[in-house]
Amino acid sequence: MSKTLHHRACHLCEAICGLTIETEVQDDGSTQIRSIKGDAQDTFSRGHICPKAVALQDIQSDPDRLRQPMRRVGTEWQAIAWDEAFELVAERLSEIQARHGQNAVAIYQGNPSVHNYGLMTHSNYFLGQLKTRNRYSATSVDQLPHHLTSHLMYGHGLLIPIPDVDHTDFMLILGGNPLASNGSIMTVPDVEKRLKAIQKRGGKLVVVDPRRSETAAIADQHVFVRPGQDAALLFGLLNTLFEEHLTRSSHLPIEGVDEVRQAIAGFTAETMSPRCGVPADTIRQLARDFAAADTAVCYGRMGVSTQAFGTLCQWLVQLINLVTGNLDRVGGVLCTEPAVDLVASTSGGHFNRWQSRVSGLPEYGGELPVSALAEEMLTPGEGQVRALITVAGNPVLSTPNGRKLEQALDGLEFMLSVDFYINETTRYADLILPPTAPLEHDHYDTTFNLFAVRNVTRFNEAVLAKPQGTLHDWEIFVALAKAFAAKTGVDLKPTMAPEQMIDMGLRFGSYGDKSEHKLSLASLREHPHGLDLGALKPNLAGRLKTATKAVQAAPGIILADLQRFAEQPQARAGELLLIGRRHVRSNNSWMHNYHRLVKGKPRHQLLMNPADLAQRGLADGQRVRVQSRVGVIEVEVAASEEMMAGVVSLPHGWGHARPGVQMSIASEQPGASANDLTDERQLDSLSGNAALNGVPVQVEAA
Ligand SMILES: Nc1nc2c(c(=O)[nH]1)N[C@H]1C(S)=C(S)[C@@H](COP(=O)(O)OP(=O)(O)OC[C@H]3O[C@@H](n4cnc5c(=O)[nH]c(N)nc54)[C@H](O)[C@@H]3O)O[C@H]1N2
Ligand SMILES: Nc1nc2c(c(=O)[nH]1)N[C@H]1C(S)=C(S)[C@@H](COP(=O)(O)OP(=O)(O)OC[C@H]3O[C@@H](n4cnc5c(=O)[nH]c(N)nc54)[C@H](O)[C@@H]3O)O[C@H]1N2
Ligand code: SF4
Ligand SMILES: [Mo]
């Protein structure tokens, strides 16, 4: 029996750790995975691995994972041939568009769409042909405020400055828990060691979070903040920097700083303190500490973008780095120079060119906010959505008011899912097309090299051969494109394989044919542990894509949003606010079907401060009813000193006890869905991003 060692990047989360995977050919000719370990020779991830990567072998062997197209007939699923499936899609979608117009077909693309490069290169080959304005994705339950802010300030939604974790002296994290998430919009494998290294070289780590998270627990300082009120804290910080003359000049061309200074003159630490629940002295001292550090980073993630003032938060984060001279500076925040550069090769994007039909929510980059999806299906009238395509997504569990979305899915004329599970969402599909599993296709990270804390690049071959009769995601989209073009009489331009596109991207990129590196697919193949292209360096001045080629510190639509912030009603006394959390053994909604990850004590309880429990006469471990405007769930409550009083925490992605879900292990430990409580009307109305954090709830004994 022959054994082989493979070197391969993990693309389950944003950290892109290098793995060493041993496979063995069995007597019957099949290949089995023997072990999955961190790759010590990857100079970026340095051997780091987390439990999810070990579960790649469970994804591979999971009997619940679909391996052939499945068509639903009533509540029954029947296998059908690929060609028949493609023909069915072309027939149904072209017919629905002919009857009801192009916008009658909606598209939702989930999170793995940006992790699986074949979906990045080819999903639009088919989806683009549909020419629908009803495009949605997980972006608007996640990082839309980051893109909008970069689009407005730097001229490109992907030009996002990344924390220079390895060189900074002071790191201020708001609403991110990299010890659980392994970093986000900050590709930083081995993050715990890197954060502790800041402290070892005499620097400081400060975490702002309504929960004393795993990251807060290792920090030098943890500040509790009232959920959804980080903008108040950030205004207080920025105002203090101006008022106490703690600013530093920048080498960058910048327009609008004085306008900002005037606009926020009233937002002092003292006036902001009651809103965010952080003492004014703490706010002022934090501003002084930040400004006094030689280099410093302010970083705000999930917890501060998925809230009512998500865009204000991301803008304020940028401004704090900017006015302290830490934007585009070693030890501050810096933009990457990736080998395949989506910033260079795409235009800066657009915002609010059209709006959603029912609620008038703004488009960004051709997508509408997913909070509008259910109402676009449920509200009759011209332009009503009648069909849906989901790609690598589970919006029933991951978007606000999942129960309303279920109702909407139930009424569709046709639904197609490209996914390998029959889960809470895909059970409504008429047809499921399953792609190959992660280790069965090759990988180049088009997305997360762009957000990495060093300039890195790597290409890896598939670890396992593609089983007979299966297709990669990209091949499914090519086949769909051909079937649809044939049906509608469209002339389809030829395409090439993802790896060929990457080869071109590499060779035309800044490390390509015209550089000393001469990177190409062939040269990356010779470096399966990845290539380090050096530390991030200042480059923003040359990369700005704004009309004036200057940083726009005071975009008009953001300044206009200050009014909404000033007028926000105060929280009601005694109200509990719901927030989310992540765990290192879980990955959004889809990795609960692997025994290795879910074994042991449940990790999906509602966490609540002991004082809040006592006040309601509740006990640790009891089952409780949690109610919001939109729904009610039952869940076990756990007393936790980690929680700020008045705040409860529930992870999303659970709630597998829905009828028809065919994920046997997940169904045994179902948990409840946080998004049966989150409210599709609670938004960062500027961007349309969902406000998943800070949802008012009542909790009582079940
Ligand atoms: N309350 C609350 N809600 C949240 C969040 C929160 O913090 N709190 N987080 C939000 C965030 S940040 C995100 S990104 C979203 C995620 O939301 P979604 O992207 O909608 O959901 P996932 O759970 O990532 O589901 C991924 C789906 O893709 C499938 N899949 C996995 N790999 C592949 C592949 O290679 N190809 C294909 N075709 N399918 C694949 C899986 O089977 C699964 O069905 O959830 C959001 N929702
Ligand atoms: N293990 C694991 N890793 C993952 C994922 C996963 O599901 N599991 N998902 C991946 C995805 S899609 C993403 S987008 C990233 C997200 O990565 P992160 O942004 O690091 O997300 P979380 O770990 O959810 O951390 C969010 C933190 O925000 C806090 N928070 C909630 N509300 C507020 C608030 O109002 N203000 C402040 N200041 N803090 C608040 C929460 O308590 C929590 O500690 O993680 C990725 N990595
Ligand atoms: S942290 Fe875990 S899931 Fe994320 S890339 Fe690394 S090994 Fe994979
Ligand atoms: Mo995400």
mmCIF file of N, CA, C and O in Angstrom, residues 155-159 336-348 446 450 505 508-511 542-545:
data_model
loop_
_atom_site.group_PDB
_atom_site.id
_atom_site.type_symbol
_atom_site.label_atom_id
_atom_site.label_comp_id
_atom_site.label_asym_id
_atom_site.label_seq_id
_atom_site.Cartn_x
_atom_site.Cartn_y
_atom_site.Cartn_z
ATOM 1 N N GLY A 155 -11.812 54.492 -2.946
ATOM 2 C CA GLY A 155 -12.164 54.347 -4.357
ATOM 3 C C GLY A 155 -12.300 52.919 -4.841
ATOM 4 O O GLY A 155 -12.561 52.686 -6.019
ATOM 5 N N HIS A 156 -12.142 51.947 -3.951
ATOM 6 C CA HIS A 156 -12.351 50.549 -4.349
ATOM 7 C C HIS A 156 -12.765 49.732 -3.123
ATOM 8 O O HIS A 156 -12.090 49.778 -2.092
ATOM 9 N N GLY A 157 -13.857 49.010 -3.283
ATOM 10 C CA GLY A 157 -14.416 48.253 -2.155
ATOM 11 C C GLY A 157 -13.518 47.162 -1.623
ATOM 12 O O GLY A 157 -13.741 46.656 -0.516
ATOM 13 N N LEU A 158 -12.506 46.759 -2.380
ATOM 14 C CA LEU A 158 -11.602 45.707 -1.902
ATOM 15 C C LEU A 158 -10.263 46.270 -1.414
ATOM 16 O O LEU A 158 -9.390 45.518 -0.993
ATOM 17 N N LEU A 159 -10.128 47.583 -1.491
ATOM 18 C CA LEU A 159 -8.887 48.205 -1.031
ATOM 19 C C LEU A 159 -9.008 48.466 0.479
ATOM 20 O O LEU A 159 -9.255 49.580 0.933
ATOM 21 N N THR A 336 -2.462 45.111 1.051
ATOM 22 C CA THR A 336 -1.630 44.046 0.488
ATOM 23 C C THR A 336 -1.277 44.341 -0.960
ATOM 24 O O THR A 336 -1.904 45.183 -1.616
ATOM 25 N N GLU A 337 -0.277 43.624 -1.461
ATOM 26 C CA GLU A 337 0.026 43.606 -2.898
ATOM 27 C C GLU A 337 0.006 42.153 -3.333
ATOM 28 O O GLU A 337 1.042 41.504 -3.415
ATOM 29 N N PRO A 338 -1.207 41.625 -3.569
ATOM 30 C CA PRO A 338 -1.308 40.195 -3.867
ATOM 31 C C PRO A 338 -0.805 39.849 -5.268
ATOM 32 O O PRO A 338 -0.785 40.701 -6.158
ATOM 33 N N ALA A 339 -0.431 38.590 -5.429
ATOM 34 C CA ALA A 339 0.108 38.144 -6.720
ATOM 35 C C ALA A 339 -0.971 38.141 -7.794
ATOM 36 O O ALA A 339 -0.700 38.441 -8.949
ATOM 37 N N VAL A 340 -2.207 37.786 -7.400
ATOM 38 C CA VAL A 340 -3.351 37.931 -8.313
ATOM 39 C C VAL A 340 -4.215 39.023 -7.697
ATOM 40 O O VAL A 340 -4.794 38.846 -6.632
ATOM 41 N N ASP A 341 -4.237 40.180 -8.349
ATOM 42 C CA ASP A 341 -4.729 41.387 -7.679
ATOM 43 C C ASP A 341 -6.098 41.819 -8.207
ATOM 44 O O ASP A 341 -6.209 42.406 -9.274
ATOM 45 N N LEU A 342 -7.138 41.520 -7.407
ATOM 46 C CA LEU A 342 -8.500 41.876 -7.819
ATOM 47 C C LEU A 342 -8.731 43.392 -7.789
ATOM 48 O O LEU A 342 -9.616 43.898 -8.467
ATOM 49 N N VAL A 343 -7.936 44.109 -7.000
ATOM 50 C CA VAL A 343 -8.100 45.573 -6.972
ATOM 51 C C VAL A 343 -7.620 46.161 -8.294
ATOM 52 O O VAL A 343 -8.275 47.020 -8.895
ATOM 53 N N ALA A 344 -6.498 45.654 -8.771
ATOM 54 C CA ALA A 344 -5.961 46.178 -10.031
ATOM 55 C C ALA A 344 -6.837 45.779 -11.220
ATOM 56 O O ALA A 344 -6.992 46.539 -12.169
ATOM 57 N N SER A 345 -7.413 44.564 -11.136
ATOM 58 C CA SER A 345 -8.085 44.040 -12.334
ATOM 59 C C SER A 345 -9.583 44.326 -12.385
ATOM 60 O O SER A 345 -10.238 43.957 -13.350
ATOM 61 N N THR A 346 -10.146 44.952 -11.345
ATOM 62 C CA THR A 346 -11.577 45.250 -11.384
ATOM 63 C C THR A 346 -11.810 46.735 -11.120
ATOM 64 O O THR A 346 -10.942 47.415 -10.575
ATOM 65 N N SER A 347 -13.011 47.220 -11.493
ATOM 66 C CA SER A 347 -13.311 48.630 -11.251
ATOM 67 C C SER A 347 -13.732 48.815 -9.796
ATOM 68 O O SER A 347 -13.981 47.847 -9.085
ATOM 69 N N GLY A 348 -13.807 50.055 -9.383
ATOM 70 C CA GLY A 348 -14.039 50.368 -7.971
ATOM 71 C C GLY A 348 -15.426 50.017 -7.446
ATOM 72 O O GLY A 348 -15.663 50.048 -6.257
ATOM 73 N N THR A 446 -8.018 33.294 -4.247
ATOM 74 C CA THR A 446 -8.137 34.597 -4.915
ATOM 75 C C THR A 446 -8.568 35.682 -3.937
ATOM 76 O O THR A 446 -8.326 36.857 -4.172
ATOM 77 N N LEU A 450 -5.649 38.591 -0.485
ATOM 78 C CA LEU A 450 -5.876 40.035 -0.564
ATOM 79 C C LEU A 450 -5.958 40.674 0.827
ATOM 80 O O LEU A 450 -5.736 41.866 0.985
ATOM 81 N N GLY A 505 -3.474 35.546 -14.360
ATOM 82 C CA GLY A 505 -3.470 36.561 -13.305
ATOM 83 C C GLY A 505 -2.074 36.715 -12.700
ATOM 84 O O GLY A 505 -1.610 37.829 -12.438
ATOM 85 N N PHE A 508 0.419 38.319 -15.418
ATOM 86 C CA PHE A 508 0.196 39.744 -15.674
ATOM 87 C C PHE A 508 0.299 40.583 -14.403
ATOM 88 O O PHE A 508 0.296 41.802 -14.455
ATOM 89 N N GLY A 509 0.370 39.933 -13.236
ATOM 90 C CA GLY A 509 0.409 40.642 -11.960
ATOM 91 C C GLY A 509 1.777 41.240 -11.665
ATOM 92 O O GLY A 509 2.720 41.098 -12.447
ATOM 93 N N SER A 510 1.891 41.893 -10.493
ATOM 94 C CA SER A 510 3.129 42.636 -10.217
ATOM 95 C C SER A 510 4.308 41.734 -9.840
ATOM 96 O O SER A 510 5.422 42.207 -9.673
ATOM 97 N N TYR A 511 4.059 40.427 -9.701
ATOM 98 C CA TYR A 511 5.190 39.501 -9.486
ATOM 99 C C TYR A 511 5.354 38.603 -10.720
ATOM 100 O O TYR A 511 5.957 37.541 -10.646
ATOM 101 N N GLY A 542 -0.200 55.194 -4.178
ATOM 102 C CA GLY A 542 -0.203 54.776 -5.584
ATOM 103 C C GLY A 542 -1.393 53.920 -5.966
ATOM 104 O O GLY A 542 -1.578 53.626 -7.136
ATOM 105 N N ARG A 543 -2.158 53.474 -4.992
ATOM 106 C CA ARG A 543 -3.250 52.551 -5.306
ATOM 107 C C ARG A 543 -4.626 53.187 -5.201
ATOM 108 O O ARG A 543 -5.612 52.576 -5.604
ATOM 109 N N LEU A 544 -4.711 54.392 -4.648
ATOM 110 C CA LEU A 544 -6.014 55.040 -4.463
ATOM 111 C C LEU A 544 -6.761 55.132 -5.785
ATOM 112 O O LEU A 544 -6.179 55.473 -6.812
ATOM 113 N N LYS A 545 -8.052 54.809 -5.751
ATOM 114 C CA LYS A 545 -8.837 54.864 -6.984
ATOM 115 C C LYS A 545 -9.960 55.902 -6.908
ATOM 116 O O LYS A 545 -10.904 55.853 -7.684
#
